[in-house]
Amino acid sequence: MRICIVVNTFPNVSETFIINKVIALAAHGHKVSVACFKEHEEKDIFSAYELRNKNISVHVIGLSKSVPSIIGSCLQNPGLFFRSLSLNIKKMRKNYEHNYYLYFFKKIKYDIIHFEFSGLGVTFLPIIPKLKGKKVVSCRGTAEKVKLTLHADRKDGLTQLFQRVDMIHCVSDDMKNTVLPYCRDTSKIFVNRPAIDPEYFKPELIREEGDANTVKILTIIRL
């Protein structure tokens, strides 16, 4: 299967859950294309995480909405220019942005496109109906727990996003309950919890003398 994963930065060391997913999907024979706005500047990180794989490719969304950049891109691809043409500069920039995204994703061959964060999905909201393949979005926390309270227009954006995608991934039952009010078709929602490999993470159990009945639990979150 050909899978396109959309993130902001790749590989991002604070998002090892995405790195591990890409590696695992590639190891199972899937063709994984990662679309990102920024590629990690340290090239050694690709080797450290063993991301140099024939089944993994990284595509940078090199979009600039400055007038010189738009003109340069349109000269390279006249179709972008004519489809984006408008006497209103602001509208032309918006048209160009949407057409560029469509052009970018059309070059990537995929069966499924997965927006790893709902905020990213909202960014691409205007073009999602025109994208080919099945569309999936993940709801992980900040975009749903924080952004919804800070930005008045986010609720409408999230509602529209859920209407336009095929599946909605939630990392917990609590996250599912959080997004339920914004989803008209609840059959789209599924829960898949983050996990670690217990064969890899096997710390020795050390208890101080006289403390045999006490269990200490440490929770670690993203920095």
Short mmCIF file of C-alpha atoms in Angstrom, two decimals:
data_model
loop_
_atom_site.label_atom_id
_atom_site.label_comp_id
_atom_site.label_asym_id
_atom_site.label_seq_id
_atom_site.Cartn_x
_atom_site.Cartn_y
_atom_site.Cartn_z
CA MET A 1 0.00 0.00 0.00
CA ARG A 2 1.11 3.57 -0.68
CA ILE A 3 0.71 5.84 2.34
CA CYS A 4 1.30 9.60 2.53
CA ILE A 5 1.92 10.94 6.04
CA VAL A 6 1.59 14.72 6.51
CA VAL A 7 3.51 16.42 9.35
CA ASN A 8 5.06 19.82 10.05
CA THR A 9 8.69 18.71 10.50
CA PHE A 10 10.32 15.37 9.76
CA PRO A 11 11.98 13.68 11.45
CA ASN A 12 11.08 15.51 14.65
CA VAL A 13 12.82 14.11 17.72
CA SER A 14 9.85 15.05 19.91
CA GLU A 15 7.59 12.96 17.67
CA THR A 16 9.26 9.56 17.77
CA PHE A 17 5.79 7.97 17.60
CA ILE A 18 5.57 9.21 14.00
CA ILE A 19 9.14 8.16 13.21
CA ASN A 20 8.48 4.67 14.56
CA LYS A 21 5.26 4.41 12.56
CA VAL A 22 7.02 5.36 9.34
CA ILE A 23 9.76 2.80 9.99
CA ALA A 24 7.30 0.04 10.89
CA LEU A 25 5.08 0.65 7.86
CA ALA A 26 8.12 0.60 5.56
CA ALA A 27 9.38 -2.60 7.22
CA HIS A 28 6.04 -4.24 6.41
CA GLY A 29 6.54 -3.43 2.72
CA HIS A 30 4.38 -0.33 2.41
CA LYS A 31 5.58 2.64 0.36
CA VAL A 32 5.62 5.59 2.77
CA SER A 33 5.82 9.18 1.54
CA VAL A 34 6.27 11.83 4.23
CA ALA A 35 5.06 15.32 3.27
CA CYS A 36 6.39 18.05 5.56
CA PHE A 37 6.87 21.80 5.61
CA LYS A 38 10.40 21.41 6.99
CA GLU A 39 12.95 18.63 6.80
CA HIS A 40 15.20 18.19 9.84
CA GLU A 41 18.43 20.10 9.23
CA GLU A 42 20.65 17.44 10.82
CA LYS A 43 21.02 14.82 8.11
CA ASP A 44 22.63 12.38 10.56
CA ILE A 45 19.27 11.94 12.23
CA PHE A 46 18.09 9.98 9.20
CA SER A 47 20.86 7.46 9.77
CA ALA A 48 20.32 7.42 13.53
CA TYR A 49 16.70 6.40 13.09
CA GLU A 50 17.46 4.19 10.07
CA LEU A 51 15.17 6.24 7.85
CA ARG A 52 17.22 5.72 4.71
CA ASN A 53 14.98 3.05 3.29
CA LYS A 54 13.87 2.34 -0.26
CA ASN A 55 10.27 2.36 0.98
CA ILE A 56 10.56 5.80 2.62
CA SER A 57 10.64 9.12 0.77
CA VAL A 58 10.46 12.66 2.16
CA HIS A 59 8.83 15.51 0.23
CA VAL A 60 9.17 19.11 1.43
CA ILE A 61 6.23 21.44 0.82
CA GLY A 62 8.30 24.39 -0.38
CA LEU A 63 5.53 26.94 -0.51
CA SER A 64 6.28 30.65 -0.44
CA LYS A 65 3.47 33.16 -1.00
CA SER A 66 5.72 36.10 -1.86
CA VAL A 67 4.98 37.66 -5.26
CA PRO A 68 8.46 36.87 -6.74
CA SER A 69 8.16 33.24 -5.61
CA ILE A 70 4.67 32.93 -7.09
CA ILE A 71 5.86 34.38 -10.39
CA GLY A 72 8.88 32.05 -10.44
CA SER A 73 6.76 28.98 -9.73
CA CYS A 74 4.20 30.00 -12.32
CA LEU A 75 6.90 30.36 -14.95
CA GLN A 76 7.98 26.80 -14.19
CA ASN A 77 4.38 25.61 -14.22
CA PRO A 78 2.18 27.94 -16.31
CA GLY A 79 -0.92 25.95 -15.35
CA LEU A 80 -0.53 27.15 -11.77
CA PHE A 81 -0.51 30.74 -12.97
CA PHE A 82 -3.64 30.52 -15.11
CA ARG A 83 -5.60 28.58 -12.49
CA SER A 84 -4.60 31.11 -9.81
CA LEU A 85 -5.03 34.27 -11.85
CA SER A 86 -7.00 37.09 -10.20
CA LEU A 87 -6.91 40.89 -10.27
CA ASN A 88 -7.07 40.76 -6.48
CA ILE A 89 -3.53 40.03 -5.22
CA LYS A 90 -4.80 38.61 -1.92
CA LYS A 91 -7.19 36.28 -3.71
CA MET A 92 -4.49 35.27 -6.19
CA ARG A 93 -2.18 34.29 -3.34
CA LYS A 94 -4.93 32.18 -1.80
CA ASN A 95 -5.70 30.57 -5.16
CA TYR A 96 -2.03 29.90 -5.70
CA GLU A 97 -1.68 28.33 -2.25
CA HIS A 98 -4.56 25.90 -2.90
CA ASN A 99 -3.43 25.05 -6.43
CA TYR A 100 0.15 24.55 -5.28
CA TYR A 101 -0.96 22.09 -2.60
CA LEU A 102 -3.04 20.16 -5.14
CA TYR A 103 -0.11 20.11 -7.56
CA PHE A 104 2.26 18.99 -4.77
CA PHE A 105 0.13 16.08 -3.55
CA LYS A 106 -0.76 15.01 -7.09
CA LYS A 107 2.94 14.27 -7.68
CA ILE A 108 2.93 11.86 -4.71
CA LYS A 109 1.37 8.51 -5.53
CA TYR A 110 -0.64 7.30 -2.55
CA ASP A 111 -3.70 5.27 -1.58
CA ILE A 112 -4.14 6.83 1.87
CA ILE A 113 -3.21 10.30 3.07
CA HIS A 114 -2.91 10.74 6.84
CA PHE A 115 -2.82 14.16 8.51
CA GLU A 116 -1.05 13.41 11.80
CA PHE A 117 -2.61 16.39 13.60
CA SER A 118 -6.07 17.88 13.18
CA GLY A 119 -4.58 21.38 13.02
CA LEU A 120 -2.69 20.31 9.91
CA GLY A 121 -5.90 18.92 8.48
CA VAL A 122 -7.60 22.28 8.98
CA THR A 123 -4.69 23.94 7.13
CA PHE A 124 -5.46 21.83 4.06
CA LEU A 125 -9.24 22.01 4.53
CA PRO A 126 -10.06 23.77 1.20
CA ILE A 127 -8.30 21.11 -0.92
CA ILE A 128 -9.17 17.94 1.00
CA PRO A 129 -12.29 17.16 -1.10
CA LYS A 130 -10.10 17.29 -4.23
CA LEU A 131 -7.39 15.00 -2.89
CA LYS A 132 -7.40 11.43 -4.16
CA GLY A 133 -7.38 8.35 -1.96
CA LYS A 134 -8.73 7.82 1.54
CA LYS A 135 -8.20 10.64 4.05
CA VAL A 136 -7.41 10.08 7.72
CA VAL A 137 -6.76 12.59 10.51
CA SER A 138 -5.37 12.03 14.02
CA CYS A 139 -6.59 13.80 17.15
CA ARG A 140 -3.80 13.75 19.73
CA GLY A 141 -4.38 16.48 22.30
CA THR A 142 -3.32 20.11 21.96
CA ALA A 143 -5.28 20.91 18.81
CA GLU A 144 -8.46 19.58 20.40
CA LYS A 145 -7.97 20.40 24.09
CA VAL A 146 -6.32 23.82 23.79
CA LYS A 147 -6.78 25.33 20.32
CA LEU A 148 -10.54 24.81 20.46
CA THR A 149 -10.73 27.11 23.47
CA LEU A 150 -8.29 29.71 22.13
CA HIS A 151 -9.55 30.12 18.56
CA ALA A 152 -13.24 30.72 17.92
CA ASP A 153 -13.06 29.59 14.29
CA ARG A 154 -11.36 26.27 15.12
CA LYS A 155 -14.66 24.57 16.05
CA ASP A 156 -16.10 25.27 12.61
CA GLY A 157 -12.86 24.17 10.96
CA LEU A 158 -12.78 20.92 12.92
CA THR A 159 -16.42 20.20 12.08
CA GLN A 160 -15.76 20.72 8.37
CA LEU A 161 -12.60 18.62 8.54
CA PHE A 162 -14.44 15.67 10.10
CA GLN A 163 -17.06 15.88 7.35
CA ARG A 164 -14.43 15.70 4.62
CA VAL A 165 -12.19 12.88 5.88
CA ASP A 166 -12.94 9.15 5.81
CA MET A 167 -11.56 8.19 9.24
CA ILE A 168 -10.78 9.98 12.50
CA HIS A 169 -8.11 8.51 14.78
CA CYS A 170 -8.24 9.31 18.49
CA VAL A 171 -5.49 8.37 20.93
CA SER A 172 -7.86 7.70 23.84
CA ASP A 173 -11.51 7.34 24.81
CA ASP A 174 -11.31 10.78 26.39
CA MET A 175 -10.13 12.25 23.09
CA LYS A 176 -13.00 10.51 21.31
CA ASN A 177 -15.47 12.10 23.74
CA THR A 178 -13.80 15.50 23.18
CA VAL A 179 -14.31 15.46 19.39
CA LEU A 180 -17.73 13.76 19.34
CA PRO A 181 -19.67 17.08 19.38
CA TYR A 182 -17.94 18.11 16.14
CA CYS A 183 -18.48 14.86 14.23
CA ARG A 184 -21.83 14.09 12.62
CA ASP A 185 -20.81 10.59 11.53
CA THR A 186 -19.42 8.96 14.66
CA SER A 187 -18.76 5.70 12.79
CA LYS A 188 -15.66 7.41 11.37
CA ILE A 189 -14.02 7.60 14.80
CA PHE A 190 -11.71 4.86 16.04
CA VAL A 191 -9.42 4.70 19.07
CA ASN A 192 -5.83 3.46 18.75
CA ARG A 193 -3.79 4.17 21.86
CA PRO A 194 -0.08 5.08 21.77
CA ALA A 195 2.08 2.23 23.02
CA ILE A 196 5.65 1.25 23.70
CA ASP A 197 7.50 -1.99 23.00
CA PRO A 198 7.65 -3.88 26.32
CA GLU A 199 10.42 -6.10 24.97
CA TYR A 200 12.60 -3.01 24.50
CA PHE A 201 11.58 -1.08 27.60
CA LYS A 202 12.27 -3.57 30.39
CA PRO A 203 13.79 -1.67 33.34
CA GLU A 204 14.96 -3.56 36.36
CA LEU A 205 12.56 -3.38 39.26
CA ILE A 206 14.49 -1.88 42.16
CA ARG A 207 12.85 -1.34 45.53
CA GLU A 208 14.41 0.13 48.59
CA GLU A 209 14.58 -2.03 51.69
CA GLY A 210 11.41 -1.67 53.74
CA ASP A 211 9.50 -0.26 50.76
CA ALA A 212 8.33 -3.51 49.22
CA ASN A 213 4.65 -2.52 49.13
CA THR A 214 5.15 0.85 47.44
CA VAL A 215 4.97 1.25 43.68
CA LYS A 216 6.37 4.46 42.19
CA ILE A 217 4.93 5.57 38.86
CA LEU A 218 6.63 8.14 36.65
CA THR A 219 4.80 9.75 33.74
CA ILE A 220 6.82 11.33 30.92
CA ILE A 221 5.28 13.67 28.37
CA ARG A 222 6.67 15.48 25.31
CA LEU A 223 9.05 18.31 26.20
#
